Amino acid sequence: WTPKTGLVRYYQPDWLFDDNFAPWLYQEQPSDEEIRHAFTQAVQKRMMSDVEYGFLLSGGVDSCVLSHVLLPLYRKENDTPIPCFTVGMENSPDLMAAKAMVDALGGPQYVDHRPRIFTGNDVYDLIPKIIYHMETYEAELIRSAIPNWLLAERAGADVKMVLTGEGADEIFAGYLYFMDAETPEQVQNELKRIYQMLGDINLHRTDRMTMAHGLEARVPFLDTKFTELVMSLDPQLKVVD
């Protein structure tokens, strides 16, 4: 922003602003291997750190994919288990899925799993603090921020930076309601819409809840090069059929 130009947006990718953007109609699609390689590069880029770091493992597909890529890269430079953080109520599906993923990654020898288990009674006193840091009374955002607060509090006690799977749903059409899309074009347009809302919703929550505890969250799925690659895929591949 300058007084002369006003607000100028520097990130204006064609996939987001060009209504005619459809490279899948006239050029070869990126291969699975190219996508894997691009994501690996996005993860590796965000591992640069001079402090101890770990990752957030929700038990969902996004963070499991992240952990699968991150661990081999981490092991090349470290012979100690990587810290991993999960939040959930006792025996909740997310917690069980995260524990299963830790086992699949090799168990405690490779991943130091540090869950934050909470009860309903733990939550009530947190709500005013969460509203203070979120600077919103939006009910759905506050609700989803509660576990994020508890997770960031747990992780922030041990490390200063974490990698997270945030943002994958906004480029891979991961939300359940995408099954209602009638055409691939609807999928692509909806992905563009929710991507532009990230700063007001999911990334707003992630940033505020982590920084309230002096914790930095990094989001490799939203790497600009990786996002451009994924959004150049034929949206038919993202249709839930």
PDB file of C-alpha atoms in Angstrom:
ATOM      1  CA  TRP A   1       0.000   0.000   0.000  1.00  0.00           C
ATOM      2  CA  THR A   2       1.199   3.494  -0.819  1.00  0.00           C
ATOM      3  CA  PRO A   3      -0.649   6.822  -0.807  1.00  0.00           C
ATOM      4  CA  LYS A   4      -0.076   7.014  -4.570  1.00  0.00           C
ATOM      5  CA  THR A   5      -1.200   3.531  -5.629  1.00  0.00           C
ATOM      6  CA  GLY A   6      -3.559   2.522  -2.855  1.00  0.00           C
ATOM      7  CA  LEU A   7      -3.803  -1.200  -2.105  1.00  0.00           C
ATOM      8  CA  VAL A   8      -2.029  -3.312  -4.733  1.00  0.00           C
ATOM      9  CA  ARG A   9      -2.241  -7.093  -4.745  1.00  0.00           C
ATOM     10  CA  TYR A  10       1.119  -8.609  -5.685  1.00  0.00           C
ATOM     11  CA  TYR A  11      -0.016 -12.248  -5.894  1.00  0.00           C
ATOM     12  CA  GLN A  12      -2.305 -12.573  -8.899  1.00  0.00           C
ATOM     13  CA  PRO A  13      -1.947 -16.084 -10.347  1.00  0.00           C
ATOM     14  CA  ASP A  14      -3.695 -16.868 -13.595  1.00  0.00           C
ATOM     15  CA  TRP A  15      -5.501 -19.864 -12.083  1.00  0.00           C
ATOM     16  CA  LEU A  16      -7.249 -17.537  -9.648  1.00  0.00           C
ATOM     17  CA  PHE A  17      -7.987 -14.465 -11.754  1.00  0.00           C
ATOM     18  CA  ASP A  18      -8.139 -15.606 -15.380  1.00  0.00           C
ATOM     19  CA  ASP A  19     -11.676 -16.810 -16.148  1.00  0.00           C
ATOM     20  CA  ASN A  20     -10.359 -18.645 -19.196  1.00  0.00           C
ATOM     21  CA  PHE A  21      -7.694 -20.572 -17.281  1.00  0.00           C
ATOM     22  CA  ALA A  22      -8.020 -24.236 -18.306  1.00  0.00           C
ATOM     23  CA  PRO A  23      -4.599 -25.722 -19.193  1.00  0.00           C
ATOM     24  CA  TRP A  24      -6.022 -29.242 -18.930  1.00  0.00           C
ATOM     25  CA  LEU A  25      -7.779 -28.608 -22.265  1.00  0.00           C
ATOM     26  CA  TYR A  26      -4.606 -28.084 -24.284  1.00  0.00           C
ATOM     27  CA  GLN A  27      -1.578 -29.449 -22.461  1.00  0.00           C
ATOM     28  CA  GLU A  28      -0.451 -32.641 -20.791  1.00  0.00           C
ATOM     29  CA  GLN A  29      -1.490 -33.017 -17.162  1.00  0.00           C
ATOM     30  CA  PRO A  30       1.099 -33.114 -14.358  1.00  0.00           C
ATOM     31  CA  SER A  31       1.882 -36.699 -13.408  1.00  0.00           C
ATOM     32  CA  ASP A  32       1.327 -38.150  -9.942  1.00  0.00           C
ATOM     33  CA  GLU A  33       5.094 -38.193  -9.501  1.00  0.00           C
ATOM     34  CA  GLU A  34       5.389 -34.494 -10.394  1.00  0.00           C
ATOM     35  CA  ILE A  35       2.762 -33.642  -7.799  1.00  0.00           C
ATOM     36  CA  ARG A  36       4.496 -35.758  -5.143  1.00  0.00           C
ATOM     37  CA  HIS A  37       7.839 -34.147  -5.971  1.00  0.00           C
ATOM     38  CA  ALA A  38       6.381 -30.627  -5.812  1.00  0.00           C
ATOM     39  CA  PHE A  39       4.813 -31.322  -2.427  1.00  0.00           C
ATOM     40  CA  THR A  40       8.051 -32.810  -1.115  1.00  0.00           C
ATOM     41  CA  GLN A  41       9.848 -29.617  -2.152  1.00  0.00           C
ATOM     42  CA  ALA A  42       7.158 -27.528  -0.430  1.00  0.00           C
ATOM     43  CA  VAL A  43       7.649 -29.484   2.797  1.00  0.00           C
ATOM     44  CA  GLN A  44      11.434 -29.367   2.620  1.00  0.00           C
ATOM     45  CA  LYS A  45      11.374 -25.613   2.068  1.00  0.00           C
ATOM     46  CA  ARG A  46       9.448 -25.181   5.341  1.00  0.00           C
ATOM     47  CA  MET A  47      11.780 -27.345   7.394  1.00  0.00           C
ATOM     48  CA  MET A  48      14.381 -24.580   7.512  1.00  0.00           C
ATOM     49  CA  SER A  49      14.657 -23.752  11.199  1.00  0.00           C
ATOM     50  CA  ASP A  50      17.244 -23.019  13.869  1.00  0.00           C
ATOM     51  CA  VAL A  51      14.917 -24.135  16.667  1.00  0.00           C
ATOM     52  CA  GLU A  52      13.285 -27.470  17.474  1.00  0.00           C
ATOM     53  CA  TYR A  53      10.115 -28.079  15.499  1.00  0.00           C
ATOM     54  CA  GLY A  54       7.447 -30.716  14.991  1.00  0.00           C
ATOM     55  CA  PHE A  55       4.170 -31.252  13.182  1.00  0.00           C
ATOM     56  CA  LEU A  56       0.461 -31.286  13.909  1.00  0.00           C
ATOM     57  CA  LEU A  57      -1.265 -34.612  13.323  1.00  0.00           C
ATOM     58  CA  SER A  58      -5.057 -34.476  13.338  1.00  0.00           C
ATOM     59  CA  GLY A  59      -5.525 -38.004  12.060  1.00  0.00           C
ATOM     60  CA  GLY A  60      -7.081 -36.638   8.861  1.00  0.00           C
ATOM     61  CA  VAL A  61      -5.769 -37.372   5.387  1.00  0.00           C
ATOM     62  CA  ASP A  62      -4.009 -34.007   4.992  1.00  0.00           C
ATOM     63  CA  SER A  63      -1.783 -34.196   8.055  1.00  0.00           C
ATOM     64  CA  CYS A  64      -1.136 -37.914   7.457  1.00  0.00           C
ATOM     65  CA  VAL A  65       0.135 -37.156   3.947  1.00  0.00           C
ATOM     66  CA  LEU A  66       2.288 -34.368   5.399  1.00  0.00           C
ATOM     67  CA  SER A  67       3.771 -36.695   8.041  1.00  0.00           C
ATOM     68  CA  HIS A  68       4.526 -39.364   5.432  1.00  0.00           C
ATOM     69  CA  VAL A  69       6.568 -36.867   3.381  1.00  0.00           C
ATOM     70  CA  LEU A  70       8.113 -35.008   6.313  1.00  0.00           C
ATOM     71  CA  LEU A  71       9.500 -37.931   8.318  1.00  0.00           C
ATOM     72  CA  PRO A  72      12.064 -39.270   5.777  1.00  0.00           C
ATOM     73  CA  LEU A  73      13.341 -35.733   5.185  1.00  0.00           C
ATOM     74  CA  TYR A  74      13.618 -35.140   8.920  1.00  0.00           C
ATOM     75  CA  ARG A  75      15.468 -38.441   9.477  1.00  0.00           C
ATOM     76  CA  LYS A  76      18.166 -37.414   7.005  1.00  0.00           C
ATOM     77  CA  GLU A  77      19.216 -34.645   9.375  1.00  0.00           C
ATOM     78  CA  ASN A  78      18.154 -35.953  12.794  1.00  0.00           C
ATOM     79  CA  ASP A  79      18.523 -39.224  14.650  1.00  0.00           C
ATOM     80  CA  THR A  80      15.964 -38.327  17.316  1.00  0.00           C
ATOM     81  CA  PRO A  81      12.168 -38.799  17.034  1.00  0.00           C
ATOM     82  CA  ILE A  82      10.272 -35.840  15.615  1.00  0.00           C
ATOM     83  CA  PRO A  83       7.730 -34.237  18.001  1.00  0.00           C
ATOM     84  CA  CYS A  84       4.120 -34.664  16.909  1.00  0.00           C
ATOM     85  CA  PHE A  85       1.023 -33.093  18.466  1.00  0.00           C
ATOM     86  CA  THR A  86      -2.629 -34.147  18.440  1.00  0.00           C
ATOM     87  CA  VAL A  87      -5.709 -32.803  20.218  1.00  0.00           C
ATOM     88  CA  GLY A  88      -8.868 -34.726  21.025  1.00  0.00           C
ATOM     89  CA  MET A  89     -11.207 -36.083  23.656  1.00  0.00           C
ATOM     90  CA  GLU A  90     -10.493 -39.499  25.149  1.00  0.00           C
ATOM     91  CA  ASN A  91     -10.912 -42.253  22.528  1.00  0.00           C
ATOM     92  CA  SER A  92     -12.163 -39.772  19.912  1.00  0.00           C
ATOM     93  CA  PRO A  93     -11.871 -40.862  16.242  1.00  0.00           C
ATOM     94  CA  ASP A  94      -9.238 -38.202  15.493  1.00  0.00           C
ATOM     95  CA  LEU A  95      -7.071 -39.318  18.393  1.00  0.00           C
ATOM     96  CA  MET A  96      -7.361 -42.981  17.431  1.00  0.00           C
ATOM     97  CA  ALA A  97      -6.540 -42.215  13.785  1.00  0.00           C
ATOM     98  CA  ALA A  98      -3.498 -40.145  14.799  1.00  0.00           C
ATOM     99  CA  LYS A  99      -2.209 -42.960  17.016  1.00  0.00           C
ATOM    100  CA  ALA A 100      -2.647 -45.406  14.140  1.00  0.00           C
ATOM    101  CA  MET A 101      -0.658 -43.093  11.850  1.00  0.00           C
ATOM    102  CA  VAL A 102       2.145 -42.809  14.403  1.00  0.00           C
ATOM    103  CA  ASP A 103       2.327 -46.610  14.466  1.00  0.00           C
ATOM    104  CA  ALA A 104       2.358 -46.694  10.669  1.00  0.00           C
ATOM    105  CA  LEU A 105       5.284 -44.240  10.647  1.00  0.00           C
ATOM    106  CA  GLY A 106       7.332 -46.558  12.861  1.00  0.00           C
ATOM    107  CA  GLY A 107       6.128 -45.742  16.360  1.00  0.00           C
ATOM    108  CA  PRO A 108       8.022 -43.991  19.189  1.00  0.00           C
ATOM    109  CA  GLN A 109      11.365 -44.781  17.619  1.00  0.00           C
ATOM    110  CA  TYR A 110      10.600 -42.263  14.872  1.00  0.00           C
ATOM    111  CA  VAL A 111       7.719 -40.099  16.136  1.00  0.00           C
ATOM    112  CA  ASP A 112       7.393 -38.640  19.636  1.00  0.00           C
ATOM    113  CA  HIS A 113       3.597 -38.383  19.885  1.00  0.00           C
ATOM    114  CA  ARG A 114       2.427 -35.799  22.434  1.00  0.00           C
ATOM    115  CA  PRO A 115      -1.393 -35.695  22.501  1.00  0.00           C
ATOM    116  CA  ARG A 116      -3.509 -33.126  24.328  1.00  0.00           C
ATOM    117  CA  ILE A 117      -6.576 -34.894  25.689  1.00  0.00           C
ATOM    118  CA  PHE A 118      -9.340 -32.623  26.965  1.00  0.00           C
ATOM    119  CA  THR A 119     -12.841 -32.764  28.431  1.00  0.00           C
ATOM    120  CA  GLY A 120     -15.858 -30.545  27.938  1.00  0.00           C
ATOM    121  CA  ASN A 121     -15.196 -28.867  31.272  1.00  0.00           C
ATOM    122  CA  ASP A 122     -11.747 -27.775  30.076  1.00  0.00           C
ATOM    123  CA  VAL A 123     -13.297 -25.592  27.401  1.00  0.00           C
ATOM    124  CA  TYR A 124     -15.584 -23.063  29.094  1.00  0.00           C
ATOM    125  CA  ASP A 125     -12.950 -20.836  30.662  1.00  0.00           C
ATOM    126  CA  LEU A 126     -11.080 -20.659  27.359  1.00  0.00           C
ATOM    127  CA  ILE A 127     -13.841 -19.036  25.332  1.00  0.00           C
ATOM    128  CA  PRO A 128     -13.170 -15.411  26.417  1.00  0.00           C
ATOM    129  CA  LYS A 129      -9.433 -15.883  25.730  1.00  0.00           C
ATOM    130  CA  ILE A 130     -10.140 -17.326  22.289  1.00  0.00           C
ATOM    131  CA  ILE A 131     -12.513 -14.485  21.399  1.00  0.00           C
ATOM    132  CA  TYR A 132      -9.866 -11.990  22.539  1.00  0.00           C
ATOM    133  CA  HIS A 133      -7.193 -13.462  20.255  1.00  0.00           C
ATOM    134  CA  MET A 134      -9.502 -14.257  17.322  1.00  0.00           C
ATOM    135  CA  GLU A 135     -11.138 -10.812  17.449  1.00  0.00           C
ATOM    136  CA  THR A 136     -14.447 -12.245  16.308  1.00  0.00           C
ATOM    137  CA  TYR A 137     -17.727 -13.538  17.717  1.00  0.00           C
ATOM    138  CA  GLU A 138     -18.378 -15.769  14.688  1.00  0.00           C
ATOM    139  CA  ALA A 139     -19.759 -18.878  16.380  1.00  0.00           C
ATOM    140  CA  GLU A 140     -18.473 -21.499  13.945  1.00  0.00           C
ATOM    141  CA  LEU A 141     -15.010 -19.975  13.907  1.00  0.00           C
ATOM    142  CA  ILE A 142     -14.897 -19.848  17.704  1.00  0.00           C
ATOM    143  CA  ARG A 143     -16.049 -23.484  17.920  1.00  0.00           C
ATOM    144  CA  SER A 144     -13.321 -24.674  15.578  1.00  0.00           C
ATOM    145  CA  ALA A 145     -10.726 -22.512  17.345  1.00  0.00           C
ATOM    146  CA  ILE A 146     -11.204 -24.305  20.680  1.00  0.00           C
ATOM    147  CA  PRO A 147      -9.261 -27.468  19.783  1.00  0.00           C
ATOM    148  CA  ASN A 148      -6.761 -25.328  17.866  1.00  0.00           C
ATOM    149  CA  TRP A 149      -6.088 -23.332  21.043  1.00  0.00           C
ATOM    150  CA  LEU A 150      -5.517 -26.479  23.106  1.00  0.00           C
ATOM    151  CA  LEU A 151      -3.301 -27.988  20.416  1.00  0.00           C
ATOM    152  CA  ALA A 152      -1.208 -24.828  20.043  1.00  0.00           C
ATOM    153  CA  GLU A 153      -0.882 -24.540  23.818  1.00  0.00           C
ATOM    154  CA  ARG A 154       0.465 -28.101  23.998  1.00  0.00           C
ATOM    155  CA  ALA A 155       2.841 -27.735  21.047  1.00  0.00           C
ATOM    156  CA  GLY A 156       4.003 -24.249  22.058  1.00  0.00           C
ATOM    157  CA  ALA A 157       5.201 -25.594  25.397  1.00  0.00           C
ATOM    158  CA  ASP A 158       7.764 -27.772  23.579  1.00  0.00           C
ATOM    159  CA  VAL A 159       8.630 -26.284  20.184  1.00  0.00           C
ATOM    160  CA  LYS A 160       8.591 -22.946  18.389  1.00  0.00           C
ATOM    161  CA  MET A 161       7.452 -24.074  14.939  1.00  0.00           C
ATOM    162  CA  VAL A 162       5.129 -26.727  13.512  1.00  0.00           C
ATOM    163  CA  LEU A 163       4.141 -27.879  10.051  1.00  0.00           C
ATOM    164  CA  THR A 164       0.441 -28.418   9.498  1.00  0.00           C
ATOM    165  CA  GLY A 165      -1.820 -29.858   6.803  1.00  0.00           C
ATOM    166  CA  GLU A 166      -3.996 -26.745   6.656  1.00  0.00           C
ATOM    167  CA  GLY A 167      -5.104 -25.656   3.185  1.00  0.00           C
ATOM    168  CA  ALA A 168      -5.265 -29.026   1.430  1.00  0.00           C
ATOM    169  CA  ASP A 169      -9.082 -29.087   1.350  1.00  0.00           C
ATOM    170  CA  GLU A 170      -9.118 -25.737  -0.448  1.00  0.00           C
ATOM    171  CA  ILE A 171      -7.080 -27.019  -3.399  1.00  0.00           C
ATOM    172  CA  PHE A 172      -8.104 -30.688  -3.508  1.00  0.00           C
ATOM    173  CA  ALA A 173     -11.857 -30.258  -2.863  1.00  0.00           C
ATOM    174  CA  GLY A 174     -11.658 -32.138   0.412  1.00  0.00           C
ATOM    175  CA  TYR A 175     -14.863 -30.899   2.020  1.00  0.00           C
ATOM    176  CA  LEU A 176     -17.855 -33.199   2.121  1.00  0.00           C
ATOM    177  CA  TYR A 177     -20.175 -30.714   0.410  1.00  0.00           C
ATOM    178  CA  PHE A 178     -18.164 -30.980  -2.805  1.00  0.00           C
ATOM    179  CA  MET A 179     -20.104 -34.163  -3.497  1.00  0.00           C
ATOM    180  CA  ASP A 180     -23.027 -31.857  -4.380  1.00  0.00           C
ATOM    181  CA  ALA A 181     -21.151 -30.319  -7.317  1.00  0.00           C
ATOM    182  CA  GLU A 182     -22.857 -31.073 -10.612  1.00  0.00           C
ATOM    183  CA  THR A 183     -19.939 -30.237 -12.929  1.00  0.00           C
ATOM    184  CA  PRO A 184     -16.125 -30.013 -12.757  1.00  0.00           C
ATOM    185  CA  GLU A 185     -16.454 -26.277 -13.460  1.00  0.00           C
ATOM    186  CA  GLN A 186     -18.445 -25.856 -10.259  1.00  0.00           C
ATOM    187  CA  VAL A 187     -15.678 -27.596  -8.350  1.00  0.00           C
ATOM    188  CA  GLN A 188     -12.993 -25.309  -9.794  1.00  0.00           C
ATOM    189  CA  ASN A 189     -15.011 -22.153  -9.148  1.00  0.00           C
ATOM    190  CA  GLU A 190     -15.774 -23.168  -5.579  1.00  0.00           C
ATOM    191  CA  LEU A 191     -12.115 -23.931  -4.898  1.00  0.00           C
ATOM    192  CA  LYS A 192     -11.208 -20.452  -6.131  1.00  0.00           C
ATOM    193  CA  ARG A 193     -13.875 -18.924  -3.889  1.00  0.00           C
ATOM    194  CA  ILE A 194     -12.870 -20.698  -0.680  1.00  0.00           C
ATOM    195  CA  TYR A 195      -9.151 -20.208  -1.374  1.00  0.00           C
ATOM    196  CA  GLN A 196      -9.704 -16.447  -1.300  1.00  0.00           C
ATOM    197  CA  MET A 197     -11.524 -16.764   2.037  1.00  0.00           C
ATOM    198  CA  LEU A 198      -8.674 -18.597   3.786  1.00  0.00           C
ATOM    199  CA  GLY A 199      -7.261 -15.443   5.344  1.00  0.00           C
ATOM    200  CA  ASP A 200     -10.580 -14.682   7.022  1.00  0.00           C
ATOM    201  CA  ILE A 201     -11.376 -18.216   8.196  1.00  0.00           C
ATOM    202  CA  ASN A 202      -9.004 -21.198   8.425  1.00  0.00           C
ATOM    203  CA  LEU A 203      -5.687 -19.360   8.211  1.00  0.00           C
ATOM    204  CA  HIS A 204      -7.037 -16.606  10.460  1.00  0.00           C
ATOM    205  CA  ARG A 205      -7.778 -19.263  13.078  1.00  0.00           C
ATOM    206  CA  THR A 206      -4.502 -21.125  12.591  1.00  0.00           C
ATOM    207  CA  ASP A 207      -2.396 -17.969  12.789  1.00  0.00           C
ATOM    208  CA  ARG A 208      -4.157 -16.463  15.803  1.00  0.00           C
ATOM    209  CA  MET A 209      -4.304 -19.635  17.880  1.00  0.00           C
ATOM    210  CA  THR A 210      -0.670 -20.562  17.310  1.00  0.00           C
ATOM    211  CA  MET A 211       0.755 -17.071  17.740  1.00  0.00           C
ATOM    212  CA  ALA A 212      -1.219 -16.652  20.966  1.00  0.00           C
ATOM    213  CA  HIS A 213       1.211 -19.263  22.288  1.00  0.00           C
ATOM    214  CA  GLY A 214       4.359 -18.010  20.548  1.00  0.00           C
ATOM    215  CA  LEU A 215       4.150 -20.805  17.996  1.00  0.00           C
ATOM    216  CA  GLU A 216       4.723 -20.477  14.243  1.00  0.00           C
ATOM    217  CA  ALA A 217       2.614 -22.660  11.930  1.00  0.00           C
ATOM    218  CA  ARG A 218       3.816 -23.365   8.382  1.00  0.00           C
ATOM    219  CA  VAL A 219       1.492 -24.646   5.659  1.00  0.00           C
ATOM    220  CA  PRO A 220       3.256 -26.532   2.827  1.00  0.00           C
ATOM    221  CA  PHE A 221       0.009 -27.392   1.019  1.00  0.00           C
ATOM    222  CA  LEU A 222      -0.386 -23.659   0.305  1.00  0.00           C
ATOM    223  CA  ASP A 223       3.056 -23.249  -1.204  1.00  0.00           C
ATOM    224  CA  THR A 224       2.388 -21.014  -4.210  1.00  0.00           C
ATOM    225  CA  LYS A 225       4.179 -23.241  -6.742  1.00  0.00           C
ATOM    226  CA  PHE A 226       2.460 -26.362  -5.426  1.00  0.00           C
ATOM    227  CA  THR A 227      -0.928 -24.640  -5.402  1.00  0.00           C
ATOM    228  CA  GLU A 228      -0.469 -23.482  -8.990  1.00  0.00           C
ATOM    229  CA  LEU A 229       0.371 -27.041 -10.036  1.00  0.00           C
ATOM    230  CA  VAL A 230      -2.628 -28.581  -8.267  1.00  0.00           C
ATOM    231  CA  MET A 231      -5.030 -25.937  -9.548  1.00  0.00           C
ATOM    232  CA  SER A 232      -3.890 -26.628 -13.118  1.00  0.00           C
ATOM    233  CA  LEU A 233      -5.222 -30.180 -12.831  1.00  0.00           C
ATOM    234  CA  ASP A 234      -8.423 -31.099 -14.618  1.00  0.00           C
ATOM    235  CA  PRO A 235     -11.087 -30.472 -11.937  1.00  0.00           C
ATOM    236  CA  GLN A 236     -12.785 -33.668 -13.108  1.00  0.00           C
ATOM    237  CA  LEU A 237     -10.110 -35.472 -11.056  1.00  0.00           C
ATOM    238  CA  LYS A 238     -11.442 -33.768  -7.919  1.00  0.00           C
ATOM    239  CA  VAL A 239     -15.106 -34.618  -8.473  1.00  0.00           C
ATOM    240  CA  VAL A 240     -16.565 -36.969  -5.876  1.00  0.00           C
ATOM    241  CA  ASP A 241     -18.493 -39.582  -7.859  1.00  0.00           C
TER     242      ASP A 241
END
